[in-house]
Short mmCIF file of C-alpha atoms in Angstrom, two decimals:
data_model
loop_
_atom_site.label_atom_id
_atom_site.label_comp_id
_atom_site.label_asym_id
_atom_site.label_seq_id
_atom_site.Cartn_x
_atom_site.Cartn_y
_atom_site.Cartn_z
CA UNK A 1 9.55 -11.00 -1.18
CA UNK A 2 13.03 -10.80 -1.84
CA UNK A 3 14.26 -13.10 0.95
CA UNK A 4 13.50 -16.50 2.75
CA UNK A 5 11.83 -16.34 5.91
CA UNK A 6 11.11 -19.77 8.69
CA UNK A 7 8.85 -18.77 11.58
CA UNK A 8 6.81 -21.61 14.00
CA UNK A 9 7.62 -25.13 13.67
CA UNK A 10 8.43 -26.98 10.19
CA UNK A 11 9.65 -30.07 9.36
CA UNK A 12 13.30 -30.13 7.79
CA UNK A 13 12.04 -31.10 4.55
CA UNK A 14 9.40 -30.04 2.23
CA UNK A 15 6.25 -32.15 1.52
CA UNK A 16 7.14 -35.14 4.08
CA UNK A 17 5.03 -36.26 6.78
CA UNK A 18 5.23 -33.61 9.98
CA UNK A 19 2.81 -35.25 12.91
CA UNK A 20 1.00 -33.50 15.37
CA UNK A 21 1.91 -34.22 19.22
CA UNK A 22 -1.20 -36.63 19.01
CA UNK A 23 0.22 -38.71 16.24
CA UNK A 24 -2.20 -37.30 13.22
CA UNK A 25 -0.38 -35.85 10.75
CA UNK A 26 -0.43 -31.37 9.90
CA UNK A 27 -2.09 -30.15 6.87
CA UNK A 28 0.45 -29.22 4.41
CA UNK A 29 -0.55 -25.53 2.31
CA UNK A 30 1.35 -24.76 -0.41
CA UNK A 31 0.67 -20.93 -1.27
CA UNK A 32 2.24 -19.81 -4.71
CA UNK A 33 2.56 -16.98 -7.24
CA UNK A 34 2.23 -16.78 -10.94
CA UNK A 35 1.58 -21.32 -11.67
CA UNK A 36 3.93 -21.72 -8.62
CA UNK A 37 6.77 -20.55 -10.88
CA UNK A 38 7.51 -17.79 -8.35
CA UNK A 39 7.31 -16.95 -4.32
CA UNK A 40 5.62 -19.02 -2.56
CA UNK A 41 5.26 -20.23 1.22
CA UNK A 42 4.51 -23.32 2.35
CA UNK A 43 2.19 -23.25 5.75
CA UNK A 44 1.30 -26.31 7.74
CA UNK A 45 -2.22 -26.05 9.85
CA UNK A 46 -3.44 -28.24 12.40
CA UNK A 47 -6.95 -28.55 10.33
CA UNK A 48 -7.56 -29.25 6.54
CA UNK A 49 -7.59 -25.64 5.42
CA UNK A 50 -10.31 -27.18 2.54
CA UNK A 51 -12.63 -28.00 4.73
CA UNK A 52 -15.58 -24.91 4.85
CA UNK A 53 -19.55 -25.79 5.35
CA UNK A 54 -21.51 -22.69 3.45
CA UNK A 55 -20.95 -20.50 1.09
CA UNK A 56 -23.06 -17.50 0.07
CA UNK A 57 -22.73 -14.20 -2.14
CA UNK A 58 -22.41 -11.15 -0.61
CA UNK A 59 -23.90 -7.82 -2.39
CA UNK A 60 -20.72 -5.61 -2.89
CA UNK A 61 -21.87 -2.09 -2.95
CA UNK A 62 -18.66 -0.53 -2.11
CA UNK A 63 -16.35 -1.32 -4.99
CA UNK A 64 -18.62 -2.08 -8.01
CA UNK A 65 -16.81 -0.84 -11.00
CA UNK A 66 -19.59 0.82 -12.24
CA UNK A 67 -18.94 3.01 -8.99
CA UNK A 68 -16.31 4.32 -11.56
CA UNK A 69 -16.35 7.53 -14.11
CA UNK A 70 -13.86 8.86 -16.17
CA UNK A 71 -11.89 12.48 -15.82
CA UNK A 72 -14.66 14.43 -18.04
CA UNK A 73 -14.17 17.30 -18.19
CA UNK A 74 -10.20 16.57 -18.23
CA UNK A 75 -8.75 18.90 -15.24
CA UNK A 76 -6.30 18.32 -12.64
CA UNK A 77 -8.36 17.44 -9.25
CA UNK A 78 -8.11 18.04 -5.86
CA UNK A 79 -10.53 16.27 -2.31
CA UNK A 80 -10.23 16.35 1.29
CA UNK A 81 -10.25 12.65 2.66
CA UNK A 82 -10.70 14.46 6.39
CA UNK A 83 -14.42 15.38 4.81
CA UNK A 84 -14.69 11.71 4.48
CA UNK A 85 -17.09 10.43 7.30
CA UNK A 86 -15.15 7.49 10.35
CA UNK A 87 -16.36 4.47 11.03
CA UNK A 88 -16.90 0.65 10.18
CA UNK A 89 -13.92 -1.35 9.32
CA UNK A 90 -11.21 -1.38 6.94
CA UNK A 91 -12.55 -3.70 4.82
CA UNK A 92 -15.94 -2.85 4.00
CA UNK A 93 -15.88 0.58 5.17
CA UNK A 94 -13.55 1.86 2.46
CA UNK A 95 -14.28 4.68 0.34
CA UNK A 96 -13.59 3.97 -3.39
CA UNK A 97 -11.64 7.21 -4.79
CA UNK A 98 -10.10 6.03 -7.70
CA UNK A 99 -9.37 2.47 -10.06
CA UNK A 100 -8.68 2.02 -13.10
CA UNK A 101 -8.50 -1.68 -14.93
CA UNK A 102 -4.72 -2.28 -12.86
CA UNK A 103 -5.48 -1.12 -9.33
CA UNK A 104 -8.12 0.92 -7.28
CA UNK A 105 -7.39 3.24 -3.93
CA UNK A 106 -9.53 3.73 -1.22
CA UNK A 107 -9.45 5.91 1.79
CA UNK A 108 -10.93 4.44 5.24
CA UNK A 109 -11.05 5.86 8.74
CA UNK A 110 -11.88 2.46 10.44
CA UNK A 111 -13.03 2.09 14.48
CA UNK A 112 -14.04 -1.66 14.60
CA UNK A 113 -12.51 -4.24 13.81
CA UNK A 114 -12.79 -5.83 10.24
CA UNK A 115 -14.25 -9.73 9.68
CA UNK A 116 -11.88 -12.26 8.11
CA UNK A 117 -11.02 -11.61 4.38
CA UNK A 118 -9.26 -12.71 1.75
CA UNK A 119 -8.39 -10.49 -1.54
CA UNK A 120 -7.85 -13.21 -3.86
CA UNK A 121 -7.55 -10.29 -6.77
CA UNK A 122 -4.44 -9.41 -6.01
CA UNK A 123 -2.08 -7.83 -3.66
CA UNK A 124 -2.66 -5.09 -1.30
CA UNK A 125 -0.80 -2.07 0.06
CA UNK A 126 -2.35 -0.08 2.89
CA UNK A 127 -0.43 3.29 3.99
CA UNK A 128 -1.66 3.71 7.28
CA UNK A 129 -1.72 7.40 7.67
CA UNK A 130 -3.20 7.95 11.39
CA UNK A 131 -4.05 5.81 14.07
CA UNK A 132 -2.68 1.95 15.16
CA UNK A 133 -3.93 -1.43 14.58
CA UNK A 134 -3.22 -5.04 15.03
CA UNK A 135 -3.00 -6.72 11.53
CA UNK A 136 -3.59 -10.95 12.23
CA UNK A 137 -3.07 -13.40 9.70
CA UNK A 138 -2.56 -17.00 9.13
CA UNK A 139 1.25 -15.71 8.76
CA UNK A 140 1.04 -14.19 12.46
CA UNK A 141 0.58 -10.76 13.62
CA UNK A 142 1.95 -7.33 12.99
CA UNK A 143 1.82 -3.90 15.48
CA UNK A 144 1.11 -1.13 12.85
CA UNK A 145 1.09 2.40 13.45
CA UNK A 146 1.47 5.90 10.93
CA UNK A 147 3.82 5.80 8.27
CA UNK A 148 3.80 1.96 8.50
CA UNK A 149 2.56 0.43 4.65
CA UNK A 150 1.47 -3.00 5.26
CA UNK A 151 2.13 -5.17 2.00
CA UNK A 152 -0.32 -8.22 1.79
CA UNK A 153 0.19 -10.53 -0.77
CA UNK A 154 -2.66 -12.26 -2.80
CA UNK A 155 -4.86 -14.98 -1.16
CA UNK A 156 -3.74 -14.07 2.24
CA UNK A 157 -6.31 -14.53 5.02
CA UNK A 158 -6.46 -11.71 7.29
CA UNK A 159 -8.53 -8.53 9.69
CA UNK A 160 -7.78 -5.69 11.16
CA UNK A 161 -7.81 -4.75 14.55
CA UNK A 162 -7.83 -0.77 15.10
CA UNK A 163 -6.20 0.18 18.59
CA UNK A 164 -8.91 2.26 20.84
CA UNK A 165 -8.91 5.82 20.58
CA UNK A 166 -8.49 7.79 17.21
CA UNK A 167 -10.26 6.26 13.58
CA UNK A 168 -7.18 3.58 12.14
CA UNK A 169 -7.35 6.44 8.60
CA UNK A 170 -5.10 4.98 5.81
CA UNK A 171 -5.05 4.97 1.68
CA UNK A 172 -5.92 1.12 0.78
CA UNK A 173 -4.15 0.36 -2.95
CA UNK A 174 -5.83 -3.31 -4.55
CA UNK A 175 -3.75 -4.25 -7.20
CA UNK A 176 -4.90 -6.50 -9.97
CA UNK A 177 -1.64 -8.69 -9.86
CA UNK A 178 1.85 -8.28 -7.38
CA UNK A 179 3.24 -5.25 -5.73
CA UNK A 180 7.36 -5.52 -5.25
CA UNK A 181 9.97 -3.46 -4.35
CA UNK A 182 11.19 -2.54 -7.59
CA UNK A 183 13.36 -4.68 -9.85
CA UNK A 184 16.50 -2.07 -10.09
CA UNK A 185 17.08 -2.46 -6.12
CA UNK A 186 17.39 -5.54 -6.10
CA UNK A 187 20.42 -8.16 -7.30
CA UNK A 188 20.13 -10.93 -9.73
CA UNK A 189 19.06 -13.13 -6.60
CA UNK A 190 16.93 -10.84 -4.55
CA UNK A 191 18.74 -9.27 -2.01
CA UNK A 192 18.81 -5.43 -1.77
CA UNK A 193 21.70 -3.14 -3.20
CA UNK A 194 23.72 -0.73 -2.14
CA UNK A 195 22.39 2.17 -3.82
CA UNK A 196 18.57 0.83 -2.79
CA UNK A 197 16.87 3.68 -0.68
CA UNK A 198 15.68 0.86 2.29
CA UNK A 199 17.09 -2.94 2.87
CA UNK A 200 15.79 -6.00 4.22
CA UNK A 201 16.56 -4.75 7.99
CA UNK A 202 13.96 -1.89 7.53
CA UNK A 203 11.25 -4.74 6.63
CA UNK A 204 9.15 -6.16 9.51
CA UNK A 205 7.19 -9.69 9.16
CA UNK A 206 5.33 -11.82 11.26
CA UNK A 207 7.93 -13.73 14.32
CA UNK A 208 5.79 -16.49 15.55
CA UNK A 209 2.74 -17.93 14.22
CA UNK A 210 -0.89 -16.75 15.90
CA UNK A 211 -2.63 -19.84 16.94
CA UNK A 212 -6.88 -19.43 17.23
CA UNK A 213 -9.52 -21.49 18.35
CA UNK A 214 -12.88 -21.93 16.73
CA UNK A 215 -15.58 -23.07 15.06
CA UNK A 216 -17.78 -22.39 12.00
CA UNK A 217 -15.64 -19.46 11.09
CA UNK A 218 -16.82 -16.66 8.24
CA UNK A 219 -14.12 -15.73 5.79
CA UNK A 220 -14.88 -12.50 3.36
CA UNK A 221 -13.33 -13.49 0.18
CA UNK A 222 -13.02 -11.44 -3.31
CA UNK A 223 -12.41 -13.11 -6.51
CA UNK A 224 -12.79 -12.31 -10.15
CA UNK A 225 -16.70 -13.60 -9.62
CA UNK A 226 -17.29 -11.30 -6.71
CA UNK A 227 -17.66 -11.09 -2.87
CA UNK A 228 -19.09 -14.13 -1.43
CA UNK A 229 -18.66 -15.04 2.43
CA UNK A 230 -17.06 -18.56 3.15
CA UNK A 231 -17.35 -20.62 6.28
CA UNK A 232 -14.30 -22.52 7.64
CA UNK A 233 -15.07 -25.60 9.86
CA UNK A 234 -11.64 -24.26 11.73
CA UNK A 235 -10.63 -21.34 12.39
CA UNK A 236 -7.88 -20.34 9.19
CA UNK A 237 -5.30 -19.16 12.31
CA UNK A 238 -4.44 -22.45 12.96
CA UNK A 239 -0.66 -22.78 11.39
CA UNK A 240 1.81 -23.56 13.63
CA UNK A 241 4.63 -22.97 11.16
CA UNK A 242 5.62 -21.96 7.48
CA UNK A 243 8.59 -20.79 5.53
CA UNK A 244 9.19 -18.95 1.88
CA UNK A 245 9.28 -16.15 0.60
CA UNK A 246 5.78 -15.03 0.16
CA UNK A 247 4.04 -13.42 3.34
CA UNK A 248 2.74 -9.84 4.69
CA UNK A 249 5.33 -7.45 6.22
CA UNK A 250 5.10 -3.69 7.06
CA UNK A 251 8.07 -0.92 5.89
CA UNK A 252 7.42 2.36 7.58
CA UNK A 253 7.99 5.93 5.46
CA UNK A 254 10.39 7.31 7.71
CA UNK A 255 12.73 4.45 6.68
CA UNK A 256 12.73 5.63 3.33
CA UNK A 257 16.37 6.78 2.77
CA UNK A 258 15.87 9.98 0.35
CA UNK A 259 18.17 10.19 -2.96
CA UNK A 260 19.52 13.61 -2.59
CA UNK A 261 21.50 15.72 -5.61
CA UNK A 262 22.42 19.33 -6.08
CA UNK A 263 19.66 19.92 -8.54
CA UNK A 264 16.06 18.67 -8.21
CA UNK A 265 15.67 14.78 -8.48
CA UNK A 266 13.18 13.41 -10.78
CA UNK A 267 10.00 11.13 -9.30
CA UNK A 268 11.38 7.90 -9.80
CA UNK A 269 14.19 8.62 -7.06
CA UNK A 270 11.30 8.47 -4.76
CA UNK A 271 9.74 4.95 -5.86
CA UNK A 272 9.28 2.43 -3.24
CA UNK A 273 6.99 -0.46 -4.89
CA UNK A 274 5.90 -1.38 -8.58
CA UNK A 275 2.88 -3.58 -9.44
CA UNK A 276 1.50 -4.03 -13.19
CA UNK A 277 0.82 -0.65 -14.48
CA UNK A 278 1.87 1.43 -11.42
CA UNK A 279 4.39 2.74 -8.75
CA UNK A 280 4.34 3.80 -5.65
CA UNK A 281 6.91 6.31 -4.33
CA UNK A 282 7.48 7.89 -1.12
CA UNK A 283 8.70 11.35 -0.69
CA UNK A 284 10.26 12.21 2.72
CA UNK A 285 11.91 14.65 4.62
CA UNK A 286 15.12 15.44 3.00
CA UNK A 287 18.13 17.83 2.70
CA UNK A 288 16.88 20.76 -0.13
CA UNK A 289 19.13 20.74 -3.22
CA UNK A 290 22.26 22.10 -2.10
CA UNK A 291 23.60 24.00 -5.97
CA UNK A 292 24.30 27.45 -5.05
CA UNK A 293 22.21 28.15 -8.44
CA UNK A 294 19.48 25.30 -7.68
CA UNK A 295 15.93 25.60 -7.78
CA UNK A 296 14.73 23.36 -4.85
CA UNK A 297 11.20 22.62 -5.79
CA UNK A 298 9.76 20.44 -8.78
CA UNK A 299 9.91 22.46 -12.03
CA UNK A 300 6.98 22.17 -14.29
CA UNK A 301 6.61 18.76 -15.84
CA UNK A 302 4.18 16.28 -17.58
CA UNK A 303 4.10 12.87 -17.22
CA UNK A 304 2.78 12.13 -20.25
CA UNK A 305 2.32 7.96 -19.83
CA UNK A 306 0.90 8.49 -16.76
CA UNK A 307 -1.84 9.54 -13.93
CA UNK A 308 -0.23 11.16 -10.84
CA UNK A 309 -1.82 11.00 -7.45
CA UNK A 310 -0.34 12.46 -4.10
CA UNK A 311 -1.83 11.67 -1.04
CA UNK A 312 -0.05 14.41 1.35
CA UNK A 313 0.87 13.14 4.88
CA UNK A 314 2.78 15.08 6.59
CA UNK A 315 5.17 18.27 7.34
CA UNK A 316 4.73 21.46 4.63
CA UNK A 317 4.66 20.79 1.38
CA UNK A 318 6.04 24.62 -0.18
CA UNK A 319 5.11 23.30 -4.16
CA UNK A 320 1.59 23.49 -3.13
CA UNK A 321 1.03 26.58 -0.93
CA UNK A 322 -1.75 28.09 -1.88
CA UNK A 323 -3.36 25.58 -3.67
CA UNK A 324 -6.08 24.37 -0.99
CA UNK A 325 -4.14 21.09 -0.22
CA UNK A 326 -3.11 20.30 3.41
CA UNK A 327 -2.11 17.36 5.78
CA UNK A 328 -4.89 14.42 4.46
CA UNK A 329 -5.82 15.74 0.79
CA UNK A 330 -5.15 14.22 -2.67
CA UNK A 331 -4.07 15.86 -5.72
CA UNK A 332 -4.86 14.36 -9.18
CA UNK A 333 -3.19 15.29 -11.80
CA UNK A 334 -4.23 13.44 -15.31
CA UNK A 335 -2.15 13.06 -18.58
CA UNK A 336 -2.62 15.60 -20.81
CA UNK A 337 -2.34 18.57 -18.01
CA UNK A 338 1.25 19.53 -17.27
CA UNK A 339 1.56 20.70 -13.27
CA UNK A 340 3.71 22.02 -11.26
CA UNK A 341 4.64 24.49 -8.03
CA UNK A 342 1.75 27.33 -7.37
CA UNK A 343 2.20 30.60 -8.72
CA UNK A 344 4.79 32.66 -6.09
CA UNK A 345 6.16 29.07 -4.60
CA UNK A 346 9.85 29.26 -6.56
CA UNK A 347 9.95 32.29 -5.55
CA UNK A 348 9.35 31.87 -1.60
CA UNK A 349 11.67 28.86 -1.82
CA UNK A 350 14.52 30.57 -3.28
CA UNK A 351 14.26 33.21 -0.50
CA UNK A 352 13.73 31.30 2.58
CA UNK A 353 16.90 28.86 1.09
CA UNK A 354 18.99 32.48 1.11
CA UNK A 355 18.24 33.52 4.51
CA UNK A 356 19.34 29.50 5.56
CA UNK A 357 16.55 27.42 5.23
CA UNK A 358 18.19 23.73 4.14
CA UNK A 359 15.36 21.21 4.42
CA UNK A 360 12.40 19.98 3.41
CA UNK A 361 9.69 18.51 5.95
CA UNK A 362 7.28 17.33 3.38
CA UNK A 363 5.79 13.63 3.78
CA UNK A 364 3.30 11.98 0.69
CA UNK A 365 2.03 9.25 -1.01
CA UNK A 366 2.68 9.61 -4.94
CA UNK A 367 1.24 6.44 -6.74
CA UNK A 368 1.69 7.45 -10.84
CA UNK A 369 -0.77 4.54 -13.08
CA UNK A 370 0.22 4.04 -16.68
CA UNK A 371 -3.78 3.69 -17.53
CA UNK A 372 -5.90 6.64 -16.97
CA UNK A 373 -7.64 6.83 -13.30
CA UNK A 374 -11.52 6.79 -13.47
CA UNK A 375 -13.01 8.85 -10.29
CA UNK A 376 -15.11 7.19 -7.53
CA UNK A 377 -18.18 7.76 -5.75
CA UNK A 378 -16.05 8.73 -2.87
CA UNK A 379 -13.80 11.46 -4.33
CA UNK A 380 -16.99 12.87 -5.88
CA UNK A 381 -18.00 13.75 -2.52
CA UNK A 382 -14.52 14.93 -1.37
CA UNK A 383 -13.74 17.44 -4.13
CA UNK A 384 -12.56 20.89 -3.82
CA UNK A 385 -13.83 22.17 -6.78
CA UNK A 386 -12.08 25.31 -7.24
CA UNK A 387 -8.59 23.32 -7.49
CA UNK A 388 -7.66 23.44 -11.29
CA UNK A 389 -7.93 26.73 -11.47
CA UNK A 390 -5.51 27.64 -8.25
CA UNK A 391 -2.64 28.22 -11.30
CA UNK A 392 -4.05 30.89 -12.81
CA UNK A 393 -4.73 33.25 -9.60
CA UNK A 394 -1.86 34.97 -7.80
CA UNK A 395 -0.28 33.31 -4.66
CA UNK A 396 -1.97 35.21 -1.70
#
């Protein structure tokens, strides 16, 4: 994170002794990036947060790698995550679409409440694209709702808590390292610039810590061996303070501030995080490129370093009409296939900009990976298979 943070009660100086009202002293936990040579946090909990009694493996059917299969034949792709079934939690009921060797997405449409887990992989980014939920962790607690991505950094102990009513749906991304806002918005010391499309005001973290009781306490965690299922003699909410720079927050979409010119802006005006070997960008409702000549819709183009997936949110998005996609599908489009706006979609956009149309009401989720994406189980069942070849028909 790319600024300091003090929440609960600390001591004024780092590793000296901070007592408990009873006289014992608080359990100092030092949680650090990269050898402790970057963020880190330092948490203090009223228990030893070493101390756990059992330990078994748990069988992790969801997001074996072998799950995985590559892009034969090669061909742009389309699915429907609303064909995906509701239900379980957001943890182990997610739906592996995609993953590759640097990160792997998965859709869920959760209704219970998740167990305890800890991702000790690498970071997380859920977009949550429906519903509300109560994220807790030994940082505190977060109110999340649609358009809110909730960033969760590496070893961080945590569930989910959907609100009642309508199935918490969101796109889970696991990295295999961090996920940052990206290096160019950001001064030599961290804080945001200027010309950065959101600032440290649009960020929202944990305020006070969230204090639990209990006993004998199961903790999910993933690590390079596995899934295996710890249990804490305490309860891992126990911290009644920490400071850093390492912790969850939440940044919602519609505090993305768009980068607007008079000719069509390239993708990486739309980037809102970077982790090793992808991006993820954000594209939002916006003025339409105001050149009296301008085309305002993406031209043709071909990223040719990288997989591009779009997740599509919200509002109506004109380069696609006609395609198949609407408000919850995912377009795929591999290197090696150069895509752009359905046949007849210039056209309608240069029109309806004539007669006065001067926005754009389009909301998605583009994440582009710099390794090719293998499909998943899930977005084998999801497909639309008559997608790649939308190009070559007329628009109707």
């Amino acid at each position: 994170m790319p600024y300091y943070r003090a929440v609960g009660d600390i001591p004024r100086k780092r590793h000296v002794q901070f007592r408990r009202p009873d006289g014992g002293l608080y359990a100092e936990e030092l949680m650090g990036e990269e050898g402790f040579s970057s963020d880190a946090s330092l948490l203090y909990h009223r228990y030893a947060p070493t101390a756990i009694i059992k330990s078994e493996g748990v069988e992790d059917g969801a997001g074996a790698q072998l799950d995985l299969a590559p892009n034969q034949p090669l061909q742009p792709r389309a699915y429907r995550t609303q064909d995906l079934p509701a239900g379980g939690d957001l943890v182990t009921g997610r739906h592996l679409l995609f993953g590759n060797d640097d990160v792997r997405m998965a859709f869920a449409a959760a209704t219970a409440p998740s167990e305890l887990y800890r991702n000790s992989m690498g970071d997380e980014v859920v977009y949550v694209q429906t519903g509300a939920a109560r994220f807790e962790s030994t940082y505190g607690a977060l109110d999340v709702a649609e358009g809110d991505y909730v960033v969760i950094p590496t070893g961080t102990i945590h569930r989910w808590v959907p609100s009642q009513g309508e199935p918490l749906r969101a796109l889970v991304v696991e990295a295999r390292g961090h996920i940052r806002p990206p290096r160019r918005y950001l001064s030599q010391y961290g804080q945001f610039l200027e010309h950065a499309p959101y600032s440290e005001r649009d960020l929202r973290a944990p305020a006070e810590p969230l204090r639990v009781e209990g006993e004998q306490v199961p903790v999910l965690v993933r690590n390079r061996g596995g899934l295996s299922r710890l249990t804490y003699l305490h309860h891992p909410f126990d911290v009644v303070g920490w400071d850093g720079y390492l912790y969850p927050y939440a940044f919602n979409i519609r505090d993305f501030e768009p980068i607007v010119k008079r000719t069509h802006a390239p993708p990486p005006v739309h980037q809102t995080f970077e982790g090793t070997g992808f991006v993820i960008c954000s594209f939002c409702p916006r003025p339409l490129d105001f050149d009296e000549h301008a085309v305002p819709i993406p031209y043709n183009h071909h990223n040719v370093d990288s997989d591009e997936m779009m997740f599509y949110v919200g509002g109506d998005y004109s380069a696609r009409k006609g395609s198949g996609i609407g408000i919850g599908s995912i377009s795929l489009h591999p290197s090696g296939f150069t895509h752009g706006p359905q046949p007849g979609a210039v056209e309608a956009v240069v029109e309806a900009v004539r007669q006065g149309h001067t926005t754009t009401s389009e909301t998605a989720v583009m994440i582009d990976t710099f390794r090719p994406l293998l499909l998943g189980a899930a977005a084998r069942r999801c497909e639309d298979p008559e997608y790649a070849w939308t190009w070559a028909r007329s628009a109707t």
